[in-house]
PDB file of C-alpha atoms in Angstrom:
ATOM      1  CA  MET A 180       5.264  18.044  51.124  1.00 60.00           C
ATOM      2  CA  LYS A 181       5.670  14.471  49.920  1.00 66.00           C
ATOM      3  CA  GLN A 182       2.014  14.244  49.662  1.00 69.00           C
ATOM      4  CA  ILE A 183       1.658  17.078  47.595  1.00 70.00           C
ATOM      5  CA  THR A 184       4.614  15.602  45.179  1.00 80.00           C
ATOM      6  CA  GLY A 185       2.645  12.320  45.101  1.00 79.00           C
ATOM      7  CA  LEU A 186      -0.369  13.731  44.316  1.00 81.00           C
ATOM      8  CA  LYS A 187       1.024  15.939  41.175  1.00 89.00           C
ATOM      9  CA  GLN A 188       2.485  12.619  39.916  1.00 90.00           C
ATOM     10  CA  LYS A 189      -0.690  10.606  40.194  1.00 91.00           C
ATOM     11  CA  THR A 190      -2.606  13.493  38.758  1.00 94.00           C
ATOM     12  CA  VAL A 191      -0.007  13.876  35.871  1.00 94.00           C
ATOM     13  CA  LEU A 192      -0.315   9.918  35.192  1.00 95.00           C
ATOM     14  CA  TYR A 193      -3.947  10.070  35.161  1.00 96.00           C
ATOM     15  CA  LEU A 194      -3.931  13.041  32.597  1.00 96.00           C
ATOM     16  CA  LEU A 195      -1.655  10.936  30.444  1.00 96.00           C
ATOM     17  CA  ILE A 196      -3.398   7.798  30.355  1.00 97.00           C
ATOM     18  CA  ALA A 197      -6.657   9.964  29.528  1.00 97.00           C
ATOM     19  CA  VAL A 198      -5.038  11.608  26.598  1.00 97.00           C
ATOM     20  CA  LEU A 199      -3.502   8.296  25.389  1.00 97.00           C
ATOM     21  CA  ILE A 200      -7.076   6.702  25.644  1.00 97.00           C
ATOM     22  CA  GLY A 201      -8.402   9.927  24.143  1.00 97.00           C
ATOM     23  CA  GLY A 202      -5.873   9.722  21.214  1.00 96.00           C
ATOM     24  CA  ILE A 203      -6.667   5.934  20.670  1.00 95.00           C
ATOM     25  CA  VAL A 204     -10.421   6.531  20.707  1.00 95.00           C
ATOM     26  CA  GLY A 205     -10.207   9.695  18.219  1.00 94.00           C
ATOM     27  CA  ILE A 206      -8.136   7.988  16.024  1.00 88.00           C
ATOM     28  CA  GLY A 207      -9.889   4.792  15.909  1.00 89.00           C
ATOM     29  CA  THR A 208     -13.503   6.792  15.589  1.00 91.00           C
ATOM     30  CA  PHE A 209     -11.472   8.808  12.601  1.00 86.00           C
ATOM     31  CA  THR A 210     -10.109   5.749  10.788  1.00 83.00           C
ATOM     32  CA  PHE A 211     -12.988   3.358  11.146  1.00 85.00           C
ATOM     33  CA  GLY A 212     -15.741   5.972  10.965  1.00 87.00           C
ATOM     34  CA  TYR A 213     -14.732   8.659   8.713  1.00 84.00           C
ATOM     35  CA  ALA A 214     -12.081   7.157   6.687  1.00 80.00           C
ATOM     36  CA  LYS A 215     -14.197   3.959   6.154  1.00 84.00           C
ATOM     37  CA  GLY A 216     -10.969   1.941   7.753  1.00 83.00           C
ATOM     38  CA  ALA A 217     -13.285  -1.403   8.235  1.00 86.00           C
ATOM     39  CA  SER A 218     -13.671  -1.312   4.188  1.00 86.00           C
ATOM     40  CA  TYR A 219      -9.895  -2.042   3.451  1.00 84.00           C
ATOM     41  CA  LEU A 220     -10.215  -5.263   5.776  1.00 85.00           C
ATOM     42  CA  LYS A 221     -11.736  -6.603   2.669  1.00 85.00           C
ATOM     43  CA  ALA A 222     -10.885  -7.195  -1.046  1.00 85.00           C
ATOM     44  CA  ASP A 223     -13.644  -5.017  -2.550  1.00 88.00           C
ATOM     45  CA  SER A 224     -11.580  -2.513  -4.960  1.00 89.00           C
ATOM     46  CA  GLN A 225     -14.023  -0.060  -4.758  1.00 88.00           C
ATOM     47  CA  SER A 226     -12.514   0.817  -0.999  1.00 88.00           C
ATOM     48  CA  CYS A 227      -9.682   2.130  -2.999  1.00 86.00           C
ATOM     49  CA  ALA A 228     -11.750   4.822  -4.191  1.00 85.00           C
ATOM     50  CA  ASN A 229     -12.969   5.893  -0.878  1.00 83.00           C
ATOM     51  CA  CYS A 230     -10.336   8.234  -1.192  1.00 79.00           C
ATOM     52  CA  HIS A 231     -11.140  11.061  -4.004  1.00 77.00           C
ATOM     53  CA  VAL A 232      -7.394  11.146  -5.100  1.00 81.00           C
ATOM     54  CA  MET A 233      -7.622   7.362  -6.113  1.00 84.00           C
ATOM     55  CA  GLN A 234     -11.124   7.806  -8.264  1.00 88.00           C
ATOM     56  CA  GLY A 235      -9.158   8.470 -11.676  1.00 88.00           C
ATOM     57  CA  HIS A 236      -7.051   5.553 -10.800  1.00 88.00           C
ATOM     58  CA  PHE A 237     -10.160   3.278 -10.028  1.00 91.00           C
ATOM     59  CA  ASP A 238     -12.046   4.541 -13.181  1.00 92.00           C
ATOM     60  CA  ALA A 239      -8.961   3.757 -15.416  1.00 92.00           C
ATOM     61  CA  TRP A 240      -8.787   0.335 -13.895  1.00 93.00           C
ATOM     62  CA  VAL A 241     -12.434  -0.716 -14.302  1.00 91.00           C
ATOM     63  CA  LYS A 242     -11.975   0.110 -18.376  1.00 91.00           C
ATOM     64  CA  SER A 243      -8.875  -1.753 -18.636  1.00 90.00           C
ATOM     65  CA  SER A 244      -8.504  -5.565 -19.065  1.00 88.00           C
ATOM     66  CA  HIS A 245      -6.941  -5.919 -15.625  1.00 91.00           C
ATOM     67  CA  GLY A 246     -10.567  -4.826 -14.169  1.00 89.00           C
ATOM     68  CA  LYS A 247     -12.355  -7.665 -15.826  1.00 90.00           C
ATOM     69  CA  PHE A 248      -9.842 -10.364 -14.224  1.00 91.00           C
ATOM     70  CA  ALA A 249      -7.867  -8.730 -11.164  1.00 93.00           C
ATOM     71  CA  SER A 250      -8.921  -6.644  -7.807  1.00 92.00           C
ATOM     72  CA  CYS A 251      -6.871  -3.811  -6.733  1.00 92.00           C
ATOM     73  CA  ASN A 252      -5.064  -6.179  -3.992  1.00 92.00           C
ATOM     74  CA  ASP A 253      -4.411  -8.862  -6.709  1.00 94.00           C
ATOM     75  CA  CYS A 254      -1.757  -6.304  -8.106  1.00 94.00           C
ATOM     76  CA  HIS A 255      -0.742  -4.111  -5.081  1.00 93.00           C
ATOM     77  CA  ALA A 256      -0.762  -6.770  -2.020  1.00 94.00           C
ATOM     78  CA  PRO A 257       1.635  -9.628  -1.421  1.00 95.00           C
ATOM     79  CA  HIS A 258       0.409 -13.130  -2.425  1.00 93.00           C
ATOM     80  CA  ASP A 259       2.891 -14.955   0.153  1.00 93.00           C
ATOM     81  CA  SER A 260       0.738 -14.807   3.264  1.00 95.00           C
ATOM     82  CA  ALA A 261      -2.361 -13.036   4.899  1.00 93.00           C
ATOM     83  CA  VAL A 262       0.010 -11.574   7.537  1.00 96.00           C
ATOM     84  CA  SER A 263       2.402  -9.627   4.521  1.00 96.00           C
ATOM     85  CA  ALA A 264      -1.186  -8.883   2.653  1.00 94.00           C
ATOM     86  CA  TYR A 265      -2.450  -7.112   5.917  1.00 93.00           C
ATOM     87  CA  TYR A 266       0.983  -5.707   6.550  1.00 95.00           C
ATOM     88  CA  CYS A 267       1.102  -3.893   3.160  1.00 95.00           C
ATOM     89  CA  LYS A 268      -2.576  -2.694   3.782  1.00 92.00           C
ATOM     90  CA  ALA A 269      -1.697  -1.192   7.100  1.00 90.00           C
ATOM     91  CA  ARG A 270       1.694   0.145   6.122  1.00 94.00           C
ATOM     92  CA  ASN A 271       0.107   1.695   2.836  1.00 91.00           C
ATOM     93  CA  GLY A 272      -2.971   2.750   4.909  1.00 87.00           C
ATOM     94  CA  PHE A 273      -1.203   4.535   7.334  1.00 87.00           C
ATOM     95  CA  PHE A 274       1.163   6.504   4.886  1.00 90.00           C
ATOM     96  CA  HIS A 275      -1.602   7.113   2.282  1.00 87.00           C
ATOM     97  CA  SER A 276      -3.719   8.905   5.183  1.00 83.00           C
ATOM     98  CA  LEU A 277      -1.082  10.775   6.410  1.00 87.00           C
ATOM     99  CA  ALA A 278      -0.068  12.023   2.812  1.00 88.00           C
ATOM    100  CA  PHE A 279      -3.887  12.790   2.228  1.00 83.00           C
ATOM    101  CA  THR A 280      -4.489  14.144   5.515  1.00 83.00           C
ATOM    102  CA  THR A 281      -1.634  16.889   5.497  1.00 89.00           C
ATOM    103  CA  GLY A 282      -1.741  17.524   1.748  1.00 86.00           C
ATOM    104  CA  ASP A 283       1.922  16.302   1.798  1.00 85.00           C
ATOM    105  CA  PHE A 284       1.750  14.092  -1.767  1.00 83.00           C
ATOM    106  CA  GLU A 285       2.695  14.540  -5.444  1.00 81.00           C
ATOM    107  CA  GLU A 286       0.118  15.617  -7.616  1.00 77.00           C
ATOM    108  CA  ASN A 287       1.301  12.628  -9.744  1.00 77.00           C
ATOM    109  CA  LEU A 288       0.880   9.918  -7.247  1.00 78.00           C
ATOM    110  CA  ARG A 289       4.442   7.962  -7.462  1.00 83.00           C
ATOM    111  CA  ILE A 290       4.705   4.382  -6.298  1.00 87.00           C
ATOM    112  CA  THR A 291       7.330   3.316  -3.692  1.00 91.00           C
ATOM    113  CA  ASP A 292       9.879   1.034  -3.977  1.00 91.00           C
ATOM    114  CA  TYR A 293       8.141  -1.447  -1.326  1.00 94.00           C
ATOM    115  CA  ASN A 294       4.713  -1.038  -3.568  1.00 93.00           C
ATOM    116  CA  ARG A 295       7.087  -1.445  -7.040  1.00 92.00           C
ATOM    117  CA  SER A 296       8.230  -4.737  -5.533  1.00 92.00           C
ATOM    118  CA  VAL A 297       4.880  -6.228  -4.372  1.00 94.00           C
ATOM    119  CA  THR A 298       3.455  -5.198  -7.688  1.00 93.00           C
ATOM    120  CA  GLU A 299       6.219  -6.696  -9.625  1.00 91.00           C
ATOM    121  CA  GLN A 300       5.828  -9.815  -7.762  1.00 92.00           C
ATOM    122  CA  ALA A 301       2.119 -10.005  -8.664  1.00 93.00           C
ATOM    123  CA  CYS A 302       2.839  -9.447 -12.052  1.00 93.00           C
ATOM    124  CA  ARG A 303       5.109 -12.277 -11.920  1.00 90.00           C
ATOM    125  CA  LYS A 304       2.827 -14.588 -10.318  1.00 92.00           C
ATOM    126  CA  CYS A 305      -0.157 -13.958 -12.686  1.00 93.00           C
ATOM    127  CA  HIS A 306       1.761 -14.147 -15.629  1.00 93.00           C
ATOM    128  CA  THR A 307       4.270 -16.982 -14.703  1.00 90.00           C
ATOM    129  CA  ASP A 308       4.471 -18.610 -18.229  1.00 88.00           C
ATOM    130  CA  LEU A 309       5.093 -15.555 -19.991  1.00 87.00           C
ATOM    131  CA  VAL A 310       7.761 -13.981 -17.167  1.00 84.00           C
ATOM    132  CA  HIS A 311       9.666 -17.148 -17.210  1.00 81.00           C
ATOM    133  CA  GLN A 312      10.081 -17.192 -20.856  1.00 79.00           C
ATOM    134  CA  ILE A 313      11.332 -13.490 -20.894  1.00 80.00           C
ATOM    135  CA  ASP A 314      13.666 -14.254 -18.108  1.00 77.00           C
ATOM    136  CA  ILE A 315      15.041 -17.240 -19.740  1.00 72.00           C
ATOM    137  CA  LEU A 316      15.877 -15.180 -23.072  1.00 71.00           C
ATOM    138  CA  ALA A 317      17.344 -12.423 -20.913  1.00 68.00           C
ATOM    139  CA  ILE A 318      19.610 -14.850 -18.975  1.00 63.00           C
ATOM    140  CA  GLY A 319      21.826 -15.286 -21.774  1.00 59.00           C
ATOM    141  CA  GLU A 320      21.741 -11.833 -23.129  1.00 56.00           C
ATOM    142  CA  LEU A 321      22.186  -9.987 -20.042  1.00 54.00           C
ATOM    143  CA  ASN A 322      24.636 -12.293 -17.893  1.00 57.00           C
ATOM    144  CA  LYS A 323      23.821 -10.661 -14.465  1.00 58.00           C
ATOM    145  CA  ASN A 324      22.888 -12.202 -11.066  1.00 62.00           C
ATOM    146  CA  ALA A 325      18.957 -12.878 -10.634  1.00 60.00           C
ATOM    147  CA  SER A 326      18.226  -9.728  -8.636  1.00 61.00           C
ATOM    148  CA  GLU A 327      19.624  -7.675 -11.611  1.00 60.00           C
ATOM    149  CA  ARG A 328      17.740  -9.576 -13.999  1.00 58.00           C
ATOM    150  CA  VAL A 329      14.473  -9.096 -12.149  1.00 61.00           C
ATOM    151  CA  GLU A 330      15.219  -4.999 -12.136  1.00 66.00           C
ATOM    152  CA  SER A 331      16.073  -4.973 -15.793  1.00 71.00           C
ATOM    153  CA  ASN A 332      13.351  -7.247 -16.987  1.00 79.00           C
ATOM    154  CA  ALA A 333      10.778  -5.565 -14.424  1.00 85.00           C
ATOM    155  CA  CYS A 334       7.226  -5.795 -15.926  1.00 88.00           C
ATOM    156  CA  ILE A 335       6.256  -2.334 -14.603  1.00 86.00           C
ATOM    157  CA  ARG A 336       9.559  -0.886 -16.172  1.00 84.00           C
ATOM    158  CA  CYS A 337       7.925  -1.101 -19.533  1.00 86.00           C
ATOM    159  CA  HIS A 338       4.261  -1.447 -18.593  1.00 88.00           C
ATOM    160  CA  SER A 339       4.238   1.594 -15.791  1.00 84.00           C
ATOM    161  CA  THR A 340       0.690   2.217 -16.533  1.00 85.00           C
ATOM    162  CA  VAL A 341      -0.785  -1.110 -16.989  1.00 86.00           C
ATOM    163  CA  GLY A 342      -3.962  -1.624 -15.317  1.00 86.00           C
ATOM    164  CA  HIS A 343      -4.402   2.439 -15.032  1.00 85.00           C
ATOM    165  CA  ASP A 344      -4.400   3.103 -18.685  1.00 76.00           C
ATOM    166  CA  THR A 345      -6.754   5.887 -19.608  1.00 61.00           C
TER     167      THR A 345
END
């Protein structure tokens, strides 16, 4: 009786390992084959248009002033380290894939708080001199702490479509 129970446990264990390996190979094949996952490891803005939902945003970016000087990553990936940039890409890639595969997303794409923060920091990095002058003016007028000033002076608060104006 113990030999039968031990045999069933081994069978279940082998089946679980086979399912796990099959899942990893299947997801990997889908991600790097069909979904062109390797293209997201580079900084080529064309890869952002791999998904047809982004084609309009890509076309608008090409026509915009940002299209002449900045890549998608310049505005939508952190600049502080490669680790945080790839974390952002992996995080967004996972959630974008999930949303586009399941069809569970709003027709007008909406930026998350995380991505809003990344984009805001990118604006502030590239336009440091201009933003610094605006922040200095706002300090006296708003009399708030630094985080409230950044939120009330957020670049994308007034320029929410910058880079994607049509």
